[in-house]
Amino acid sequence: MDTENSPEPATRFITDDSGNVSSMRLMSLLALAVAAALAAVEVFGWGSGESKTELVLYFLVAAFAPKAIQKFAEKK
């Protein structure tokens, strides 16, 4: 099999640089979606009237911090 002429794997948002599915990226995407949904509930007043600002911030940190930490860990 000729590996030089074979096409590279398709890269998508939830795949890493080598084409493998990345659970970390999937978790980050889900946490970001939940943060956006909670922010929409708070902005439009669809909820019970309780402020969810702190919860939104927790999910935003959960969306971005683990991926940043993983990048630093992989460089070592």
PDB file of C-alpha atoms in Angstrom:
ATOM      1  CA  MET A   1       0.000   0.000   0.000  1.00  0.00           C
ATOM      2  CA  ASP A   2       1.373   3.406  -0.969  1.00  0.00           C
ATOM      3  CA  THR A   3       1.290   5.604   2.158  1.00  0.00           C
ATOM      4  CA  GLU A   4       2.756   8.647   0.436  1.00  0.00           C
ATOM      5  CA  ASN A   5      -0.222   9.099  -1.891  1.00  0.00           C
ATOM      6  CA  SER A   6      -2.935   8.076   0.559  1.00  0.00           C
ATOM      7  CA  PRO A   7      -5.212  10.927   1.612  1.00  0.00           C
ATOM      8  CA  GLU A   8      -4.885  12.304   5.120  1.00  0.00           C
ATOM      9  CA  PRO A   9      -7.753  11.545   7.485  1.00  0.00           C
ATOM     10  CA  ALA A  10     -10.553  14.092   7.480  1.00  0.00           C
ATOM     11  CA  THR A  11     -10.184  16.476  10.369  1.00  0.00           C
ATOM     12  CA  ARG A  12     -13.283  17.718  12.122  1.00  0.00           C
ATOM     13  CA  PHE A  13     -13.830  19.705  15.265  1.00  0.00           C
ATOM     14  CA  ILE A  14     -13.994  16.642  17.527  1.00  0.00           C
ATOM     15  CA  THR A  15     -10.958  14.942  16.002  1.00  0.00           C
ATOM     16  CA  ASP A  16      -7.374  15.584  17.021  1.00  0.00           C
ATOM     17  CA  ASP A  17      -4.520  16.404  14.650  1.00  0.00           C
ATOM     18  CA  SER A  18      -4.007  12.759  13.710  1.00  0.00           C
ATOM     19  CA  GLY A  19      -7.693  12.165  12.887  1.00  0.00           C
ATOM     20  CA  ASN A  20      -8.673  10.295  16.060  1.00  0.00           C
ATOM     21  CA  VAL A  21     -11.878  11.190  17.880  1.00  0.00           C
ATOM     22  CA  SER A  22     -11.029  13.390  20.871  1.00  0.00           C
ATOM     23  CA  SER A  23     -13.148  12.967  23.997  1.00  0.00           C
ATOM     24  CA  MET A  24     -11.674  16.162  25.432  1.00  0.00           C
ATOM     25  CA  ARG A  25     -12.884  18.209  22.481  1.00  0.00           C
ATOM     26  CA  LEU A  26     -16.318  16.612  22.660  1.00  0.00           C
ATOM     27  CA  MET A  27     -16.545  17.383  26.390  1.00  0.00           C
ATOM     28  CA  SER A  28     -15.490  20.976  25.746  1.00  0.00           C
ATOM     29  CA  LEU A  29     -18.129  21.374  23.043  1.00  0.00           C
ATOM     30  CA  LEU A  30     -20.853  19.980  25.318  1.00  0.00           C
ATOM     31  CA  ALA A  31     -19.818  22.222  28.247  1.00  0.00           C
ATOM     32  CA  LEU A  32     -19.860  25.258  25.956  1.00  0.00           C
ATOM     33  CA  ALA A  33     -23.338  24.337  24.691  1.00  0.00           C
ATOM     34  CA  VAL A  34     -24.644  23.974  28.249  1.00  0.00           C
ATOM     35  CA  ALA A  35     -23.118  27.334  29.214  1.00  0.00           C
ATOM     36  CA  ALA A  36     -24.810  28.976  26.223  1.00  0.00           C
ATOM     37  CA  ALA A  37     -28.145  27.370  27.093  1.00  0.00           C
ATOM     38  CA  LEU A  38     -27.920  28.478  30.728  1.00  0.00           C
ATOM     39  CA  ALA A  39     -26.958  31.991  29.645  1.00  0.00           C
ATOM     40  CA  ALA A  40     -29.995  32.106  27.338  1.00  0.00           C
ATOM     41  CA  VAL A  41     -32.236  30.966  30.203  1.00  0.00           C
ATOM     42  CA  GLU A  42     -30.851  33.726  32.389  1.00  0.00           C
ATOM     43  CA  VAL A  43     -30.977  36.486  29.751  1.00  0.00           C
ATOM     44  CA  PHE A  44     -34.494  35.737  28.527  1.00  0.00           C
ATOM     45  CA  GLY A  45     -35.879  34.972  31.991  1.00  0.00           C
ATOM     46  CA  TRP A  46     -37.207  31.512  31.131  1.00  0.00           C
ATOM     47  CA  GLY A  47     -36.044  30.029  34.440  1.00  0.00           C
ATOM     48  CA  SER A  48     -37.278  30.156  37.994  1.00  0.00           C
ATOM     49  CA  GLY A  49     -35.910  33.642  38.609  1.00  0.00           C
ATOM     50  CA  GLU A  50     -32.708  32.450  40.286  1.00  0.00           C
ATOM     51  CA  SER A  51     -29.454  33.871  38.972  1.00  0.00           C
ATOM     52  CA  LYS A  52     -27.383  31.270  37.125  1.00  0.00           C
ATOM     53  CA  THR A  53     -24.370  33.492  36.404  1.00  0.00           C
ATOM     54  CA  GLU A  54     -22.049  31.474  38.609  1.00  0.00           C
ATOM     55  CA  LEU A  55     -23.156  28.207  37.011  1.00  0.00           C
ATOM     56  CA  VAL A  56     -22.598  29.657  33.520  1.00  0.00           C
ATOM     57  CA  LEU A  57     -19.061  30.659  34.509  1.00  0.00           C
ATOM     58  CA  TYR A  58     -18.356  27.170  35.872  1.00  0.00           C
ATOM     59  CA  PHE A  59     -19.398  25.600  32.584  1.00  0.00           C
ATOM     60  CA  LEU A  60     -17.307  28.099  30.603  1.00  0.00           C
ATOM     61  CA  VAL A  61     -14.256  27.192  32.687  1.00  0.00           C
ATOM     62  CA  ALA A  62     -15.092  23.504  32.196  1.00  0.00           C
ATOM     63  CA  ALA A  63     -15.233  24.097  28.442  1.00  0.00           C
ATOM     64  CA  PHE A  64     -11.841  25.780  28.036  1.00  0.00           C
ATOM     65  CA  ALA A  65      -9.531  24.973  30.961  1.00  0.00           C
ATOM     66  CA  PRO A  66      -9.113  21.191  30.471  1.00  0.00           C
ATOM     67  CA  LYS A  67      -8.135  21.599  26.817  1.00  0.00           C
ATOM     68  CA  ALA A  68      -5.563  24.266  27.680  1.00  0.00           C
ATOM     69  CA  ILE A  69      -4.111  22.090  30.444  1.00  0.00           C
ATOM     70  CA  GLN A  70      -3.988  19.120  28.053  1.00  0.00           C
ATOM     71  CA  LYS A  71      -1.960  21.161  25.523  1.00  0.00           C
ATOM     72  CA  PHE A  72       0.630  22.065  28.173  1.00  0.00           C
ATOM     73  CA  ALA A  73       0.782  18.463  29.432  1.00  0.00           C
ATOM     74  CA  GLU A  74       1.333  17.069  25.935  1.00  0.00           C
ATOM     75  CA  LYS A  75       4.241  19.445  25.231  1.00  0.00           C
ATOM     76  CA  LYS A  76       6.318  17.909  28.034  1.00  0.00           C
TER      77      LYS A  76
END
